[in-house]
Tab-separated table of C-alpha atoms in Angstrom:
chain	number	residue	atom	x	y	z
A	1	UNK	CA	0.342	-0.013	-0.089
A	2	UNK	CA	2.687	2.098	0.182
A	3	UNK	CA	3.517	1.981	-3.306
A	4	UNK	CA	-0.393	2.854	-3.674
A	5	UNK	CA	-0.151	6.242	-1.571
A	6	UNK	CA	2.977	7.148	-3.445
A	7	UNK	CA	1.672	6.688	-6.515
A	8	UNK	CA	-1.966	8.488	-6.099
A	9	UNK	CA	0.030	11.746	-4.170
A	10	UNK	CA	2.183	12.427	-7.377
A	11	UNK	CA	-1.048	12.020	-9.527
A	12	UNK	CA	-2.759	14.367	-7.171
A	13	UNK	CA	0.284	17.029	-6.978
A	14	UNK	CA	0.923	16.618	-10.741
A	15	UNK	CA	-2.050	15.982	-13.150
A	16	UNK	CA	-5.015	18.032	-10.674
A	17	UNK	CA	-2.359	20.451	-8.718
A	18	UNK	CA	-2.843	19.789	-5.170
A	19	UNK	CA	-0.803	21.877	-3.237
A	20	UNK	CA	1.483	19.583	-1.648
A	21	UNK	CA	0.104	21.529	1.798
A	22	UNK	CA	-2.830	19.915	1.138
A	23	UNK	CA	-1.867	16.745	1.131
A	24	UNK	CA	-2.332	14.681	4.724
A	25	UNK	CA	-0.877	11.344	4.668
A	26	UNK	CA	-1.311	8.266	7.347
A	27	UNK	CA	1.069	5.396	6.493
A	28	UNK	CA	3.216	3.183	9.052
A	29	UNK	CA	6.115	4.323	8.377
A	30	UNK	CA	5.326	8.431	9.086
A	31	UNK	CA	7.649	9.398	11.473
A	32	UNK	CA	5.174	11.166	13.124
A	33	UNK	CA	3.376	10.278	15.443
A	34	UNK	CA	-0.449	11.624	14.507
A	35	UNK	CA	0.171	10.010	11.034
A	36	UNK	CA	0.219	6.323	12.203
A	37	UNK	CA	-2.852	5.284	11.157
A	38	UNK	CA	-5.085	4.678	13.753
A	39	UNK	CA	-8.161	4.603	14.238
A	40	UNK	CA	-8.263	7.781	16.167
A	41	UNK	CA	-5.763	9.496	13.120
A	42	UNK	CA	-7.722	7.796	10.752
A	43	UNK	CA	-11.594	9.030	12.145
A	44	UNK	CA	-9.264	12.771	12.804
A	45	UNK	CA	-8.092	13.042	9.641
A	46	UNK	CA	-11.602	12.697	7.839
A	47	UNK	CA	-13.078	15.247	10.342
A	48	UNK	CA	-9.749	17.193	8.717
A	49	UNK	CA	-10.194	16.971	5.332
A	50	UNK	CA	-13.925	18.408	4.904
A	51	UNK	CA	-13.930	21.102	8.481
A	52	UNK	CA	-15.067	24.155	7.221
A	53	UNK	CA	-16.066	23.044	3.851
A	54	UNK	CA	-16.969	26.149	1.267
A	55	UNK	CA	-18.730	26.185	-2.237
A	56	UNK	CA	-15.757	25.416	-4.995
A	57	UNK	CA	-14.209	23.353	-2.854
A	58	UNK	CA	-12.998	19.753	-3.977
A	59	UNK	CA	-11.837	16.521	-1.306
A	60	UNK	CA	-10.360	13.415	-2.353
A	61	UNK	CA	-10.244	10.814	0.376
A	62	UNK	CA	-7.784	7.597	-0.542
A	63	UNK	CA	-7.561	4.411	0.802
A	64	UNK	CA	-5.635	1.603	0.158
A	65	UNK	CA	-5.393	-1.099	2.712
A	66	UNK	CA	-8.375	-3.931	3.796
A	67	UNK	CA	-11.711	-3.589	4.027
A	68	UNK	CA	-14.093	-5.573	5.828
A	69	UNK	CA	-17.728	-6.313	7.283
A	70	UNK	CA	-19.461	-6.840	10.165
A	71	UNK	CA	-23.297	-7.001	11.226
A	72	UNK	CA	-25.351	-4.065	10.969
A	73	UNK	CA	-26.611	-3.537	14.173
A	74	UNK	CA	-28.327	-0.474	13.111
A	75	UNK	CA	-30.869	-2.895	10.928
A	76	UNK	CA	-30.757	-0.570	7.943
A	77	UNK	CA	-28.694	-2.849	5.534
A	78	UNK	CA	-29.716	-4.672	3.005
A	79	UNK	CA	-27.392	-7.820	3.487
A	80	UNK	CA	-27.227	-7.104	7.271
A	81	UNK	CA	-23.888	-6.079	6.887
A	82	UNK	CA	-21.417	-2.664	7.172
A	83	UNK	CA	-18.408	-2.324	5.260
A	84	UNK	CA	-15.415	-1.209	7.024
A	85	UNK	CA	-11.472	0.096	7.101
A	86	UNK	CA	-9.712	-1.422	9.210
A	87	UNK	CA	-6.918	0.476	10.652
A	88	UNK	CA	-3.543	-0.552	11.997
A	89	UNK	CA	-4.987	-0.837	15.868
A	90	UNK	CA	-8.339	-2.314	14.821
A	91	UNK	CA	-8.170	-5.296	16.296
A	92	UNK	CA	-7.610	-3.455	19.653
A	93	UNK	CA	-9.867	-0.352	18.754
A	94	UNK	CA	-12.690	-1.478	16.315
A	95	UNK	CA	-12.788	-1.230	12.911
A	96	UNK	CA	-14.275	2.379	11.138
A	97	UNK	CA	-17.810	1.147	9.556
A	98	UNK	CA	-18.956	2.743	6.532
A	99	UNK	CA	-22.405	4.660	8.943
A	100	UNK	CA	-19.273	6.884	10.971
A	101	UNK	CA	-17.305	7.627	7.116
A	102	UNK	CA	-20.636	8.997	6.000
A	103	UNK	CA	-21.329	11.320	8.854
A	104	UNK	CA	-18.105	12.857	8.859
A	105	UNK	CA	-17.516	13.533	5.087
A	106	UNK	CA	-20.230	12.772	3.310
A	107	UNK	CA	-23.191	14.445	5.449
A	108	UNK	CA	-21.536	17.710	6.204
A	109	UNK	CA	-21.169	18.485	2.141
A	110	UNK	CA	-22.937	21.725	1.640
A	111	UNK	CA	-23.937	22.578	-1.502
A	112	UNK	CA	-21.313	23.306	-4.289
A	113	UNK	CA	-18.359	21.062	-2.518
A	114	UNK	CA	-16.913	17.887	-4.090
A	115	UNK	CA	-15.516	15.257	-3.010
A	116	UNK	CA	-14.422	12.782	-4.524
A	117	UNK	CA	-13.155	9.200	-2.097
A	118	UNK	CA	-11.517	6.372	-3.872
A	119	UNK	CA	-11.069	3.095	-1.940
A	120	UNK	CA	-8.532	0.190	-2.590
A	121	UNK	CA	-10.134	-2.528	-1.008
A	122	UNK	CA	-12.232	-5.445	-0.400
A	123	UNK	CA	-15.805	-4.874	0.885
A	124	UNK	CA	-16.028	-0.998	-0.500
A	125	UNK	CA	-18.631	-1.268	-3.347
A	126	UNK	CA	-20.978	1.336	-0.518
A	127	UNK	CA	-18.109	2.517	1.923
A	128	UNK	CA	-19.491	5.388	1.641
A	129	UNK	CA	-22.859	4.685	2.239
A	130	UNK	CA	-24.258	6.878	-1.192
A	131	UNK	CA	-27.476	4.584	-1.644
A	132	UNK	CA	-28.952	4.650	1.651
A	133	UNK	CA	-27.633	8.729	2.975
A	134	UNK	CA	-27.208	12.245	1.099
A	135	UNK	CA	-25.646	15.158	1.907
A	136	UNK	CA	-26.159	18.078	2.863
A	137	UNK	CA	-26.545	19.681	-1.029
A	138	UNK	CA	-22.703	18.670	-2.311
A	139	UNK	CA	-21.716	15.811	-4.522
A	140	UNK	CA	-19.630	13.055	-2.989
A	141	UNK	CA	-18.671	10.649	-5.766
A	142	UNK	CA	-16.973	7.353	-4.557
A	143	UNK	CA	-14.934	4.742	-7.017
A	144	UNK	CA	-14.699	1.783	-5.070
A	145	UNK	CA	-12.835	-1.905	-5.718
A	146	UNK	CA	-14.908	-3.668	-5.684
A	147	UNK	CA	-18.639	-4.687	-4.769
A	148	UNK	CA	-19.761	-5.041	-0.793
A	149	UNK	CA	-19.830	-9.193	-0.993
A	150	UNK	CA	-16.394	-9.135	-3.245
A	151	UNK	CA	-12.802	-9.186	-1.179
A	152	UNK	CA	-10.366	-8.377	-4.001
A	153	UNK	CA	-7.408	-9.399	-1.601
A	154	UNK	CA	-5.002	-10.843	-5.016
A	155	UNK	CA	-5.750	-7.526	-6.263
A	156	UNK	CA	-1.889	-5.974	-6.781
A	157	UNK	CA	-0.057	-6.211	-9.475
A	158	UNK	CA	3.507	-6.249	-10.416
A	159	UNK	CA	5.161	-3.528	-12.704
A	160	UNK	CA	9.632	-2.733	-14.136
A	161	UNK	CA	12.326	-4.584	-13.504
A	162	UNK	CA	12.136	-4.284	-9.859
A	163	UNK	CA	8.341	-6.255	-9.225
A	164	UNK	CA	6.437	-3.535	-7.146
A	165	UNK	CA	3.503	-4.227	-6.098
A	166	UNK	CA	0.159	-1.999	-6.477
A	167	UNK	CA	-3.643	-2.383	-5.816
A	168	UNK	CA	-5.486	-2.829	-9.336
A	169	UNK	CA	-7.745	-0.681	-8.734
A	170	UNK	CA	-5.286	2.072	-7.662
A	171	UNK	CA	-2.836	1.655	-10.236
A	172	UNK	CA	-4.787	1.468	-13.324
A	173	UNK	CA	-6.490	4.328	-12.237
A	174	UNK	CA	-3.947	6.263	-11.878
A	175	UNK	CA	-1.912	5.351	-15.579
A	176	UNK	CA	-5.468	5.775	-16.998
A	177	UNK	CA	-5.829	9.231	-15.995
A	178	UNK	CA	-2.255	9.798	-16.876
A	179	UNK	CA	-2.515	8.154	-20.339
A	180	UNK	CA	-6.004	10.016	-21.045
A	181	UNK	CA	-6.826	13.981	-20.997
A	182	UNK	CA	-10.163	15.415	-20.653
A	183	UNK	CA	-11.803	11.417	-20.336
A	184	UNK	CA	-15.063	10.613	-18.894
A	185	UNK	CA	-16.266	9.426	-16.011
A	186	UNK	CA	-17.006	5.957	-17.694
A	187	UNK	CA	-13.427	6.298	-19.455
A	188	UNK	CA	-11.243	5.148	-16.191
A	189	UNK	CA	-14.037	2.310	-15.494
A	190	UNK	CA	-14.131	0.908	-18.729
A	191	UNK	CA	-10.425	1.438	-19.378
A	192	UNK	CA	-10.111	-0.697	-15.921
A	193	UNK	CA	-12.815	-3.372	-16.477
A	194	UNK	CA	-10.967	-4.076	-19.798
A	195	UNK	CA	-7.680	-4.676	-18.028
A	196	UNK	CA	-8.991	-6.359	-15.039
A	197	UNK	CA	-10.547	-8.973	-17.848
A	198	UNK	CA	-6.523	-9.572	-19.657
A	199	UNK	CA	-5.306	-10.167	-15.946
A	200	UNK	CA	-8.091	-12.875	-14.789
A	201	UNK	CA	-7.896	-14.449	-18.431
A	202	UNK	CA	-4.258	-14.570	-18.116
A	203	UNK	CA	-4.760	-16.098	-14.299
A	204	UNK	CA	-7.377	-18.796	-15.888
A	205	UNK	CA	-5.090	-20.027	-18.862
A	206	UNK	CA	-1.964	-20.445	-16.994
A	207	UNK	CA	-1.656	-24.208	-18.243
A	208	UNK	CA	1.911	-24.982	-17.651
A	209	UNK	CA	1.460	-23.681	-13.726
A	210	UNK	CA	-1.490	-26.040	-13.713
A	211	UNK	CA	0.327	-29.288	-15.115
A	212	UNK	CA	3.444	-28.733	-12.599
A	213	UNK	CA	1.120	-28.260	-9.522
A	214	UNK	CA	-0.523	-32.168	-10.400
A	215	UNK	CA	2.756	-33.243	-9.185
A	216	UNK	CA	1.813	-32.439	-5.673
A	217	UNK	CA	-1.472	-32.829	-4.520
A	218	UNK	CA	-1.837	-30.118	-1.198
A	219	UNK	CA	-0.311	-27.619	-3.338
A	220	UNK	CA	-2.210	-28.007	-6.572
A	221	UNK	CA	-4.709	-27.258	-4.104
A	222	UNK	CA	-4.106	-24.357	-2.869
A	223	UNK	CA	-2.616	-23.021	-6.246
A	224	UNK	CA	-6.115	-24.079	-8.081
A	225	UNK	CA	-8.338	-22.529	-6.205
A	226	UNK	CA	-5.676	-19.053	-6.140
A	227	UNK	CA	-5.807	-19.169	-9.874
A	228	UNK	CA	-9.651	-20.220	-10.395
A	229	UNK	CA	-10.030	-16.305	-7.977
A	230	UNK	CA	-10.733	-13.241	-10.099
A	231	UNK	CA	-9.690	-10.253	-9.508
A	232	UNK	CA	-13.650	-8.035	-8.925
A	233	UNK	CA	-14.400	-5.353	-11.235
A	234	UNK	CA	-14.272	-1.516	-9.718
A	235	UNK	CA	-17.577	0.154	-9.112
A	236	UNK	CA	-18.688	4.074	-9.353
A	237	UNK	CA	-21.348	5.494	-7.115
A	238	UNK	CA	-22.811	9.103	-6.074
A	239	UNK	CA	-25.287	10.990	-4.418
A	240	UNK	CA	-26.629	12.435	-7.297
A	241	UNK	CA	-27.047	10.776	-10.988
A	242	UNK	CA	-24.864	11.778	-13.603
A	243	UNK	CA	-24.306	10.496	-17.355
A	244	UNK	CA	-20.588	9.234	-16.809
A	245	UNK	CA	-20.150	9.090	-20.904
A	246	UNK	CA	-20.633	12.754	-21.238
A	247	UNK	CA	-19.352	13.776	-17.890
A	248	UNK	CA	-15.525	14.979	-17.470
A	249	UNK	CA	-13.582	13.405	-14.915
A	250	UNK	CA	-12.021	16.062	-12.983
A	251	UNK	CA	-10.755	16.242	-9.103
């Protein structure tokens, strides 16, 4: 996820001209204790993001990491589960649920304020609860790595000689934005879907690995399951309806 963070930060600065001083990064590599991605620090940073929002403001919330689900104790979800993000201390402090995220960064959005959330994690389809709750007049758009019921555990790609790993959503989203100027919201989705289909096809057609694995029963069981697992398509959700095929993408 460190590679993902660096990739996204570079995109925001170089392609969308976000000032460096307006970007807050939380990661385990940070020396400042307030920037370690604990539950407390994440919630405080979400509040910082949209604090004193005014018409014309554009916010971006980006997350690359682990996502899970937990029972919906408020019983306001059709599938009976809340979607969650996992801070580094979630085993002791608990996860951050979609209801909290919505109340902190979606509900306060005033008219004329736009929020983009890009969440590269498992079970992230409705992580902002945009299907169930609304803003205070602003616009919230979320690009998720997969549907609520799906996992993205093997959503990584290896590039260049150093074989760095990136989340599939992050890598193909940033790659598409860099390569295609003036693209619509539907453009990155279409490009990402095409690339993910190629990756899934490549995994399913890897006959050499499948033949080698026949020699080892236990390894065969494990890797056959691995080869059959597919990277799931990303999806787009919004607090308002708009035409993704004609609306130009911008942050």
